[in-house]
Amino acid sequence: MAVTCIRNAACIVAWDDARQRHAYLTCGDVTFDGDTLCCVGGHYAGAPDVSIDGSGLMVMPGLINLHSHPSTEPFYRGVREEHGVPAMYMSGLYERSLALQPDAEARTAGKRVAFCEMLLSGVTSVADLSGIDEGWIDIAAQSGLRVFLAPSYASARWHLDNGWALKYRWDEAAGRHGFEAALAVIEQAVAHPSGRLSGIVSPAQIDTCTPDLLRDSFAAAEARGLPLTVHCAQSVNEFLVMIDRHGKSPVQYAHDLGLLSPRTVLGHAMFIDEHSWVRWHTRSDLAALAVSGTSVAHCPSPFARYGQTLEDFGRYRRAGINIGIGTDVAPHNLIEEMRLGATLARVAAHDITTTNIAALFHAATAGGADALGRPDLGRLTPGAKADLVLVDLASPWMRPARDPLRSLIYTAADRAIQAVFVHGEKVMEHGRVLTMDHASALAEVAEGQERMLRDAPSRDWAGRSADEIAPLSLPMLRLSNE
Ligand SMILES: [Zn+2]
């Protein structure tokens, strides 16, 4: 296998194994043999097959997007950013996912666009929570990313017949069928010759799956040594439904079913019993997550747009909960999620000391890796996978680069990312994705969005147009002489 050496990197975000945290290392080499890192820091004495001049660069571990929906979210650009339903505690999730659905043909292009955005912004691993579409494995493999396919299934579908009450249409057989199909896809992913694909058992939501399906899903994940992810405590409506059905918070319900464990990732575990929007009488959710070793996939953007946030990132961490970061929505820019996550935590805590960028960066790298049961990801250390990002310290957005991570996260974001390697292969360079045709995928997404918007009245409970559901930010001006 080819040996690649990044010579004299100005800055390396290296893994300090003794303290289990990242640390800066200046002026050293980063070397990988095939898909695996062999030297981090110091001088590599061997003769590499490929040498890269690292002066002027920061080398950091690739980011891990722990929660995303590449099949659907690219279609909501310009649609969902300011869409929400006040009578559903601000969440637009139910109304939008029912009325605005990209078709199967479009969803394939959506994946390509989402994957391109991730590569452009330094993501090297992604949990892709999607329904099963033909060609998914091929697209994931072609992307060059490390993709954890999480085929979602459920025993019920959400349903609305007014603008406030969340209803369910149950079809337990469909849930079972989806579960079997998901396990088959996961098996193919795990066996894929690229070595970059894997799977996550993914019952879609805590409120849409029967207890039996949830328990069997957990057993299947355990038997295969795979993670399990489920949306849980993601809206006030869901919280109230679980209280109505079981007299328990969603986290308590998951706990009592035996779902909480170190292999479990809850998206988004925001509306826990003590969250200010629900104020349930117990105070046990945070401890239940911590004691069980359950991870949380924290996605700041979608909720912040509704006026909601986790309360708060720093508090969860101090309680001992492992957190990873996801994008959930577009843009698929994990650097911007880190920035927003740090800021929102302080706003929620009314305290600047509740968290810092080091904690958010840890979550977006090692935290996500630990949640996926992959200690060989999310850190630059010998023996870890060669998933890394080269950051241009000379970018105007990085300078002065006194503290390169702060420059990157608070200012530069994707604008300073020069190259991305996954599994030892270069997959993005100078703003261009090397594995996929971004432009053609964007064109297909635009066409798919038009069809999605056109079909809204036939899907919406009130028969409204897409423009009525999600008006444009500015009105269309009509000139009087037209
Ligand atoms: Zn989600």
Short mmCIF file of C-alpha atoms and ligand atoms in Angstrom, two decimals:
data_model
loop_
_atom_site.label_atom_id
_atom_site.label_comp_id
_atom_site.label_asym_id
_atom_site.label_seq_id
_atom_site.Cartn_x
_atom_site.Cartn_y
_atom_site.Cartn_z
CA MET A 1 0.00 0.00 0.00
CA ALA A 2 1.12 3.56 -0.72
CA VAL A 3 2.63 5.57 2.10
CA THR A 4 1.64 9.26 2.20
CA CYS A 5 3.46 11.77 4.36
CA ILE A 6 2.31 15.31 5.14
CA ARG A 7 5.67 16.93 5.84
CA ASN A 8 6.21 19.64 8.45
CA ALA A 9 2.58 20.41 9.15
CA ALA A 10 2.43 23.80 10.87
CA CYS A 11 -0.19 22.47 13.26
CA ILE A 12 -1.58 19.00 14.04
CA VAL A 13 -4.69 18.35 16.09
CA ALA A 14 -3.28 15.16 17.63
CA TRP A 15 -4.89 12.72 20.02
CA ASP A 16 -3.48 12.70 23.54
CA ASP A 17 -4.26 9.12 24.46
CA ALA A 18 -3.28 9.44 28.12
CA ARG A 19 -5.75 12.28 28.66
CA GLN A 20 -8.29 11.07 26.07
CA ARG A 21 -8.48 14.47 24.38
CA HIS A 22 -7.20 16.40 21.39
CA ALA A 23 -4.15 18.63 21.72
CA TYR A 24 -2.17 20.92 19.42
CA LEU A 25 1.16 19.70 18.13
CA THR A 26 3.33 22.07 16.07
CA CYS A 27 5.75 21.33 13.24
CA GLY A 28 5.57 17.62 12.60
CA ASP A 29 4.77 14.97 10.01
CA VAL A 30 1.54 13.01 9.63
CA THR A 31 2.02 9.73 7.80
CA PHE A 32 -0.42 7.07 6.68
CA ASP A 33 0.10 3.69 5.09
CA GLY A 34 -2.92 2.89 2.93
CA ASP A 35 -6.01 3.52 5.03
CA THR A 36 -4.26 3.67 8.42
CA LEU A 37 -2.27 6.35 10.24
CA CYS A 38 1.21 5.17 11.18
CA CYS A 39 2.94 8.32 12.52
CA VAL A 40 1.52 11.51 14.02
CA GLY A 41 4.06 14.21 14.90
CA GLY A 42 7.84 14.06 14.89
CA HIS A 43 9.84 13.35 11.75
CA TYR A 44 8.99 10.39 9.52
CA ALA A 45 12.34 8.87 8.55
CA GLY A 46 11.05 6.60 5.78
CA ALA A 47 10.69 7.37 2.08
CA PRO A 48 6.99 7.93 1.40
CA ASP A 49 5.38 7.28 -2.00
CA VAL A 50 3.55 10.60 -1.78
CA SER A 51 4.81 13.74 0.00
CA ILE A 52 2.60 16.73 0.78
CA ASP A 53 4.08 20.02 1.95
CA GLY A 54 2.38 20.68 5.29
CA SER A 55 3.87 24.10 6.00
CA GLY A 56 0.95 26.52 6.24
CA LEU A 57 -1.50 23.72 6.99
CA MET A 58 -3.35 22.41 10.01
CA VAL A 59 -4.01 18.66 9.92
CA MET A 60 -7.07 17.62 11.92
CA PRO A 61 -9.21 14.52 12.20
CA GLY A 62 -12.19 14.28 9.85
CA LEU A 63 -15.54 15.24 11.35
CA ILE A 64 -18.26 12.73 12.14
CA ASN A 65 -21.83 13.68 11.24
CA LEU A 66 -23.77 11.53 13.69
CA HIS A 67 -27.27 12.32 12.41
CA SER A 68 -28.35 13.34 8.93
CA HIS A 69 -31.12 12.78 6.37
CA PRO A 70 -29.38 13.13 2.99
CA SER A 71 -32.35 11.79 1.00
CA THR A 72 -34.72 14.56 1.96
CA GLU A 73 -33.05 17.60 3.49
CA PRO A 74 -31.43 19.12 0.39
CA PHE A 75 -34.96 19.66 -0.99
CA TYR A 76 -35.93 21.91 1.91
CA ARG A 77 -33.39 24.63 1.15
CA GLY A 78 -35.36 27.86 0.93
CA VAL A 79 -38.41 26.03 2.29
CA ARG A 80 -37.90 24.93 5.87
CA GLU A 81 -35.53 27.47 7.40
CA GLU A 82 -38.42 29.62 8.69
CA HIS A 83 -41.19 27.05 8.59
CA GLY A 84 -42.75 26.00 11.87
CA VAL A 85 -46.20 25.45 13.33
CA PRO A 86 -46.86 27.51 16.47
CA ALA A 87 -49.79 25.27 17.46
CA MET A 88 -47.41 22.27 17.45
CA TYR A 89 -45.04 23.94 19.89
CA MET A 90 -43.30 25.59 16.93
CA SER A 91 -42.19 22.35 15.28
CA GLY A 92 -42.79 22.15 11.55
CA LEU A 93 -41.63 18.53 11.45
CA TYR A 94 -45.02 16.88 11.10
CA GLU A 95 -46.67 19.30 8.72
CA ARG A 96 -43.65 19.53 6.47
CA SER A 97 -42.72 15.86 6.31
CA LEU A 98 -46.30 15.02 5.36
CA ALA A 99 -46.96 17.78 2.82
CA LEU A 100 -43.54 18.06 1.20
CA GLN A 101 -41.98 14.78 0.11
CA PRO A 102 -39.31 14.43 -2.58
CA ASP A 103 -39.97 11.50 -4.93
CA ALA A 104 -37.71 8.46 -5.23
CA GLU A 105 -35.96 9.73 -8.37
CA ALA A 106 -35.09 13.00 -6.66
CA ARG A 107 -33.93 11.43 -3.40
CA THR A 108 -30.93 9.84 -5.10
CA ALA A 109 -29.70 13.27 -6.20
CA GLY A 110 -30.42 14.58 -2.70
CA LYS A 111 -27.97 12.10 -1.25
CA ARG A 112 -25.26 13.18 -3.68
CA VAL A 113 -25.76 16.86 -2.84
CA ALA A 114 -25.74 16.20 0.90
CA PHE A 115 -22.61 14.05 0.64
CA CYS A 116 -20.87 16.76 -1.41
CA GLU A 117 -21.70 19.40 1.21
CA MET A 118 -20.28 17.16 3.90
CA LEU A 119 -17.01 16.56 2.05
CA LEU A 120 -16.64 20.26 1.32
CA SER A 121 -16.94 21.04 5.02
CA GLY A 122 -14.60 18.41 6.42
CA VAL A 123 -16.90 15.51 7.25
CA THR A 124 -15.38 12.08 6.69
CA SER A 125 -17.96 9.83 8.41
CA VAL A 126 -21.73 10.11 8.29
CA ALA A 127 -24.75 8.37 9.78
CA ASP A 128 -27.27 8.41 6.91
CA LEU A 129 -30.79 7.98 8.28
CA SER A 130 -32.93 7.33 5.22
CA GLY A 131 -35.61 5.12 3.81
CA ILE A 132 -34.32 2.38 1.52
CA ASP A 133 -33.89 3.52 -2.08
CA GLU A 134 -32.39 1.54 -4.90
CA GLY A 135 -28.70 2.22 -5.43
CA TRP A 136 -28.12 3.57 -1.91
CA ILE A 137 -25.10 1.37 -1.27
CA ASP A 138 -23.58 2.29 -4.63
CA ILE A 139 -23.96 6.03 -3.99
CA ALA A 140 -22.54 5.68 -0.49
CA ALA A 141 -19.56 3.78 -1.85
CA GLN A 142 -19.02 6.20 -4.74
CA SER A 143 -19.11 9.23 -2.41
CA GLY A 144 -15.77 8.33 -0.89
CA LEU A 145 -17.22 9.02 2.56
CA ARG A 146 -17.32 6.54 5.39
CA VAL A 147 -21.07 5.94 5.46
CA PHE A 148 -23.03 4.28 8.25
CA LEU A 149 -26.28 3.35 6.53
CA ALA A 150 -29.21 3.64 8.92
CA PRO A 151 -32.29 2.39 7.02
CA SER A 152 -35.29 3.71 8.93
CA TYR A 153 -38.55 1.83 9.48
CA ALA A 154 -41.62 2.26 11.68
CA SER A 155 -44.86 0.60 12.72
CA ALA A 156 -46.80 3.84 12.27
CA ARG A 157 -46.86 6.93 10.11
CA TRP A 158 -47.64 10.39 11.42
CA HIS A 159 -50.91 11.84 10.26
CA LEU A 160 -52.64 15.23 10.58
CA ASP A 161 -56.22 16.18 10.03
CA ASN A 162 -55.90 19.56 11.64
CA GLY A 163 -53.13 22.00 12.43
CA TRP A 164 -52.40 20.94 16.00
CA ALA A 165 -53.08 17.29 16.92
CA LEU A 166 -50.46 14.68 16.06
CA LYS A 167 -52.11 11.40 15.01
CA TYR A 168 -50.79 7.97 13.99
CA ARG A 169 -51.73 5.39 11.36
CA TRP A 170 -50.52 2.02 12.57
CA ASP A 171 -49.38 -0.78 10.29
CA GLU A 172 -47.38 -3.22 12.38
CA ALA A 173 -46.74 -5.57 9.45
CA ALA A 174 -45.13 -2.72 7.50
CA GLY A 175 -42.85 -2.06 10.48
CA ARG A 176 -41.77 -5.70 10.58
CA HIS A 177 -41.20 -5.77 6.84
CA GLY A 178 -39.13 -2.57 7.05
CA PHE A 179 -37.07 -4.02 9.88
CA GLU A 180 -36.20 -7.15 7.87
CA ALA A 181 -35.35 -5.08 4.79
CA ALA A 182 -33.16 -2.78 6.90
CA LEU A 183 -31.18 -5.69 8.30
CA ALA A 184 -30.59 -6.98 4.76
CA VAL A 185 -29.25 -3.59 3.61
CA ILE A 186 -27.04 -3.31 6.69
CA GLU A 187 -25.61 -6.76 6.01
CA GLN A 188 -24.68 -5.72 2.48
CA ALA A 189 -23.11 -2.49 3.73
CA VAL A 190 -20.99 -4.25 6.34
CA ALA A 191 -19.75 -6.73 3.73
CA HIS A 192 -18.99 -4.05 1.10
CA PRO A 193 -15.48 -4.44 -0.36
CA SER A 194 -14.68 -0.71 0.05
CA GLY A 195 -14.31 -1.24 3.81
CA ARG A 196 -15.93 2.20 4.28
CA LEU A 197 -19.55 1.18 4.72
CA SER A 198 -21.30 -0.04 7.82
CA GLY A 199 -24.77 0.02 9.32
CA ILE A 200 -26.87 1.27 12.20
CA VAL A 201 -30.12 -0.37 13.28
CA SER A 202 -32.60 2.49 13.04
CA PRO A 203 -36.20 2.20 14.22
CA ALA A 204 -37.35 5.64 13.08
CA GLN A 205 -38.95 7.24 16.13
CA ILE A 206 -39.73 6.26 19.71
CA ASP A 207 -43.40 7.18 19.13
CA THR A 208 -43.88 5.36 15.79
CA CYS A 209 -42.58 1.89 16.68
CA THR A 210 -44.30 -0.76 18.80
CA PRO A 211 -42.49 -1.81 21.99
CA ASP A 212 -41.86 -5.23 20.43
CA LEU A 213 -40.28 -3.72 17.33
CA LEU A 214 -38.06 -1.51 19.47
CA ARG A 215 -36.95 -4.40 21.66
CA ASP A 216 -36.29 -6.65 18.67
CA SER A 217 -34.34 -3.86 16.99
CA PHE A 218 -32.13 -3.54 20.03
CA ALA A 219 -31.56 -7.31 20.13
CA ALA A 220 -30.63 -7.27 16.43
CA ALA A 221 -28.12 -4.46 17.00
CA GLU A 222 -26.62 -6.31 19.94
CA ALA A 223 -26.37 -9.60 18.05
CA ARG A 224 -24.52 -7.86 15.20
CA GLY A 225 -22.33 -5.63 17.38
CA LEU A 226 -23.83 -2.54 15.70
CA PRO A 227 -25.11 0.79 17.03
CA LEU A 228 -28.82 1.53 17.29
CA THR A 229 -30.27 4.96 16.72
CA VAL A 230 -33.81 6.24 17.25
CA HIS A 231 -35.36 9.70 17.33
CA CYS A 232 -36.35 10.24 20.96
CA ALA A 233 -37.39 13.39 22.85
CA GLN A 234 -37.32 15.45 19.67
CA SER A 235 -40.53 17.47 20.05
CA VAL A 236 -42.98 18.64 22.67
CA ASN A 237 -45.78 16.85 20.80
CA GLU A 238 -43.90 13.57 21.00
CA PHE A 239 -43.26 14.14 24.72
CA LEU A 240 -46.97 14.70 25.36
CA VAL A 241 -47.94 11.64 23.30
CA MET A 242 -45.63 9.45 25.38
CA ILE A 243 -47.04 10.88 28.62
CA ASP A 244 -50.54 10.22 27.29
CA ARG A 245 -49.71 6.62 26.29
CA HIS A 246 -47.40 5.56 29.09
CA GLY A 247 -47.26 8.22 31.81
CA LYS A 248 -43.53 8.47 31.15
CA SER A 249 -41.15 10.80 29.39
CA PRO A 250 -39.76 9.44 26.09
CA VAL A 251 -36.37 8.81 27.75
CA GLN A 252 -38.01 6.96 30.67
CA TYR A 253 -39.99 4.86 28.20
CA ALA A 254 -36.80 3.99 26.29
CA HIS A 255 -35.08 3.16 29.57
CA ASP A 256 -37.89 0.87 30.75
CA LEU A 257 -37.86 -0.96 27.41
CA GLY A 258 -34.16 -1.69 27.89
CA LEU A 259 -33.09 0.46 24.95
CA LEU A 260 -30.54 2.65 26.75
CA SER A 261 -26.99 1.37 26.45
CA PRO A 262 -23.52 2.33 25.17
CA ARG A 263 -24.57 1.17 21.67
CA THR A 264 -27.61 3.48 21.65
CA VAL A 265 -27.65 6.92 20.05
CA LEU A 266 -30.71 9.06 20.74
CA GLY A 267 -31.54 11.77 18.27
CA HIS A 268 -32.00 14.31 19.83
CA ALA A 269 -32.81 13.76 23.53
CA MET A 270 -33.66 17.43 23.84
CA PHE A 271 -37.07 17.32 25.52
CA ILE A 272 -35.99 15.46 28.63
CA ASP A 273 -38.16 15.61 31.75
CA GLU A 274 -36.64 18.81 33.08
CA HIS A 275 -36.55 20.80 29.82
CA SER A 276 -38.17 24.20 30.34
CA TRP A 277 -40.68 23.62 27.51
CA VAL A 278 -42.17 20.50 29.15
CA ARG A 279 -41.35 20.69 32.87
CA TRP A 280 -42.43 17.16 33.78
CA HIS A 281 -42.39 16.43 37.53
CA THR A 282 -39.45 13.98 37.46
CA ARG A 283 -35.72 14.77 37.22
CA SER A 284 -34.32 11.40 36.19
CA ASP A 285 -33.70 11.53 32.41
CA LEU A 286 -30.22 13.03 32.44
CA ALA A 287 -28.97 10.45 34.96
CA ALA A 288 -30.62 7.60 33.03
CA LEU A 289 -28.73 8.62 29.88
CA ALA A 290 -25.43 9.00 31.75
CA VAL A 291 -25.58 5.80 33.81
CA SER A 292 -26.54 3.67 30.80
CA GLY A 293 -23.76 5.11 28.62
CA THR A 294 -26.27 6.26 25.99
CA SER A 295 -25.04 8.79 23.44
CA VAL A 296 -26.94 11.82 22.20
CA ALA A 297 -26.85 13.06 18.59
CA HIS A 298 -27.09 16.81 19.06
CA CYS A 299 -28.20 18.83 16.03
CA PRO A 300 -28.44 22.51 16.99
CA SER A 301 -29.75 24.12 13.76
CA PRO A 302 -33.21 22.65 13.15
CA PHE A 303 -34.37 23.25 16.70
CA ALA A 304 -32.78 26.68 17.05
CA ARG A 305 -34.79 27.78 14.03
CA TYR A 306 -37.96 26.90 15.95
CA GLY A 307 -36.71 28.79 19.01
CA GLN A 308 -35.65 25.65 20.92
CA THR A 309 -32.39 24.26 22.21
CA LEU A 310 -30.82 21.54 24.33
CA GLU A 311 -30.58 22.70 27.96
CA ASP A 312 -27.67 22.58 27.79
CA PHE A 313 -24.72 20.95 26.01
CA GLY A 314 -22.32 21.67 28.90
CA ARG A 315 -24.72 20.33 31.49
CA TYR A 316 -25.22 17.07 29.58
CA ARG A 317 -21.44 16.67 29.32
CA ARG A 318 -20.91 17.37 33.02
CA ALA A 319 -23.56 14.74 33.78
CA GLY A 320 -21.30 12.26 31.95
CA ILE A 321 -23.26 11.88 28.71
CA ASN A 322 -21.38 11.25 25.48
CA ILE A 323 -22.52 13.65 22.76
CA GLY A 324 -21.94 13.59 19.02
CA ILE A 325 -22.93 16.31 16.56
CA GLY A 326 -25.21 15.96 13.55
CA THR A 327 -26.61 18.30 10.95
CA ASP A 328 -30.10 16.79 10.65
CA VAL A 329 -30.99 19.48 8.07
CA ALA A 330 -29.29 21.44 5.30
CA PRO A 331 -26.71 22.87 5.18
CA HIS A 332 -24.70 19.76 5.98
CA ASN A 333 -22.00 21.85 7.58
CA LEU A 334 -20.79 20.37 10.84
CA ILE A 335 -18.39 23.25 11.52
CA GLU A 336 -21.31 25.68 11.63
CA GLU A 337 -23.16 23.27 13.92
CA MET A 338 -20.22 23.33 16.34
CA ARG A 339 -20.28 27.13 16.34
CA LEU A 340 -24.03 27.28 16.94
CA GLY A 341 -23.87 24.50 19.54
CA ALA A 342 -21.29 26.36 21.63
CA THR A 343 -23.20 29.62 21.43
CA LEU A 344 -26.62 28.13 22.20
CA ALA A 345 -25.27 26.22 25.20
CA ARG A 346 -24.14 29.49 26.74
CA VAL A 347 -27.41 31.19 25.94
CA ALA A 348 -29.37 28.31 27.50
CA ALA A 349 -27.09 28.20 30.57
CA HIS A 350 -26.76 31.99 30.87
CA ASP A 351 -23.09 31.12 31.48
CA ILE A 352 -20.04 31.43 29.24
CA THR A 353 -18.23 28.69 31.17
CA THR A 354 -20.77 25.96 30.47
CA THR A 355 -18.84 24.79 27.42
CA ASN A 356 -16.14 25.67 24.91
CA ILE A 357 -14.96 24.91 21.40
CA ALA A 358 -12.70 22.09 22.58
CA ALA A 359 -15.77 20.27 23.93
CA LEU A 360 -17.77 20.81 20.74
CA PHE A 361 -14.84 19.68 18.59
CA HIS A 362 -14.44 16.59 20.76
CA ALA A 363 -18.14 15.83 20.25
CA ALA A 364 -17.88 16.29 16.47
CA THR A 365 -14.94 13.87 16.29
CA ALA A 366 -14.17 11.44 19.13
CA GLY A 367 -17.67 11.75 20.62
CA GLY A 368 -19.31 10.70 17.37
CA ALA A 369 -16.77 7.92 16.91
CA ASP A 370 -17.42 6.56 20.40
CA ALA A 371 -21.16 6.68 19.79
CA LEU A 372 -20.61 4.51 16.70
CA GLY A 373 -18.38 2.13 18.64
CA ARG A 374 -15.39 3.14 16.51
CA PRO A 375 -12.37 4.19 18.60
CA ASP A 376 -10.33 4.07 15.36
CA LEU A 377 -12.15 7.16 14.05
CA GLY A 378 -12.28 10.82 15.07
CA ARG A 379 -8.71 11.09 16.31
CA LEU A 380 -5.22 11.39 14.80
CA THR A 381 -3.19 8.65 16.43
CA PRO A 382 -1.18 5.73 15.04
CA GLY A 383 -3.49 2.83 14.19
CA ALA A 384 -6.55 5.03 13.59
CA LYS A 385 -8.10 5.31 10.14
CA ALA A 386 -6.54 7.88 7.80
CA ASP A 387 -9.61 10.15 7.77
CA LEU A 388 -8.24 13.66 7.91
CA VAL A 389 -8.71 17.25 6.89
CA LEU A 390 -6.12 19.78 5.73
CA VAL A 391 -6.92 23.37 6.72
CA ASP A 392 -5.26 26.33 4.99
CA LEU A 393 -3.86 28.52 7.75
CA ALA A 394 -3.12 31.24 5.18
CA SER A 395 -6.79 31.70 4.32
CA PRO A 396 -7.83 35.28 5.17
CA TRP A 397 -10.67 33.78 7.22
CA MET A 398 -8.16 31.93 9.41
CA ARG A 399 -5.78 34.84 10.10
CA PRO A 400 -4.37 35.57 12.56
CA ALA A 401 -4.27 31.82 13.18
CA ARG A 402 -3.25 32.07 16.83
CA ASP A 403 -5.81 29.43 17.77
CA PRO A 404 -6.58 27.57 14.54
CA LEU A 405 -9.63 25.66 15.81
CA ARG A 406 -11.25 28.88 16.98
CA SER A 407 -10.42 30.54 13.65
CA LEU A 408 -11.92 27.59 11.81
CA ILE A 409 -15.08 27.20 13.85
CA TYR A 410 -15.93 30.81 14.72
CA THR A 411 -14.90 32.34 11.40
CA ALA A 412 -13.66 30.36 8.45
CA ALA A 413 -15.74 27.15 8.41
CA ASP A 414 -15.54 25.35 5.03
CA ARG A 415 -13.82 28.33 3.35
CA ALA A 416 -10.45 27.26 4.79
CA ILE A 417 -10.67 23.55 4.07
CA GLN A 418 -8.09 22.66 1.46
CA ALA A 419 -8.36 18.89 1.22
CA VAL A 420 -10.12 15.90 2.76
CA PHE A 421 -8.88 12.32 2.94
CA VAL A 422 -11.04 9.33 3.81
CA HIS A 423 -9.60 5.83 4.23
CA GLY A 424 -6.30 7.28 2.96
CA GLU A 425 -7.86 8.52 -0.32
CA LYS A 426 -8.11 12.18 -1.30
CA VAL A 427 -11.79 12.88 -1.94
CA MET A 428 -11.98 16.69 -1.88
CA GLU A 429 -9.47 19.37 -2.84
CA HIS A 430 -9.64 23.17 -3.22
CA GLY A 431 -13.41 23.30 -2.98
CA ARG A 432 -14.02 20.50 -5.46
CA VAL A 433 -15.42 17.09 -4.64
CA LEU A 434 -13.35 14.50 -6.54
CA THR A 435 -15.78 11.59 -6.30
CA MET A 436 -19.12 13.00 -7.45
CA ASP A 437 -20.58 15.50 -9.93
CA HIS A 438 -21.93 18.15 -7.57
CA ALA A 439 -23.32 20.40 -10.32
CA SER A 440 -25.46 17.75 -11.98
CA ALA A 441 -26.77 16.57 -8.61
CA LEU A 442 -27.75 20.16 -7.73
CA ALA A 443 -29.65 20.49 -11.01
CA GLU A 444 -31.56 17.29 -10.27
CA VAL A 445 -32.35 18.46 -6.75
CA ALA A 446 -33.77 21.73 -8.11
CA GLU A 447 -36.06 19.78 -10.45
CA GLY A 448 -37.03 17.42 -7.65
CA GLN A 449 -37.85 20.37 -5.41
CA GLU A 450 -40.17 21.79 -8.09
CA ARG A 451 -42.09 18.50 -8.26
CA MET A 452 -42.21 18.31 -4.45
CA LEU A 453 -43.63 21.84 -4.18
CA ARG A 454 -46.12 21.24 -6.99
CA ASP A 455 -47.52 18.13 -5.26
CA ALA A 456 -48.00 19.78 -1.85
CA PRO A 457 -51.78 20.44 -2.11
CA SER A 458 -52.51 16.74 -2.68
CA ARG A 459 -50.60 15.79 0.47
CA ASP A 460 -51.32 18.64 2.89
CA TRP A 461 -54.17 18.09 5.38
CA ALA A 462 -55.71 21.45 4.38
CA GLY A 463 -54.91 21.19 0.66
CA ARG A 464 -52.65 24.24 0.78
CA SER A 465 -50.01 25.15 -1.78
CA ALA A 466 -46.33 25.02 -0.85
CA ASP A 467 -46.27 28.82 -0.92
CA GLU A 468 -49.09 28.93 1.59
CA ILE A 469 -47.34 26.43 3.86
CA ALA A 470 -43.91 28.06 3.57
CA PRO A 471 -44.14 31.56 2.04
CA LEU A 472 -41.12 33.16 0.40
CA SER A 473 -39.07 35.48 2.60
CA LEU A 474 -40.03 38.48 0.43
CA PRO A 475 -43.27 39.07 -1.46
CA MET A 476 -43.16 39.06 -5.25
CA LEU A 477 -43.27 42.64 -6.50
CA ARG A 478 -45.64 43.20 -9.40
CA LEU A 479 -44.82 46.29 -11.45
CA SER A 480 -47.88 48.36 -12.37
CA ASN A 481 -47.08 48.38 -16.12
CA GLU A 482 -46.99 44.58 -16.31
ZN ZN B 1 -33.50 13.31 12.36
#
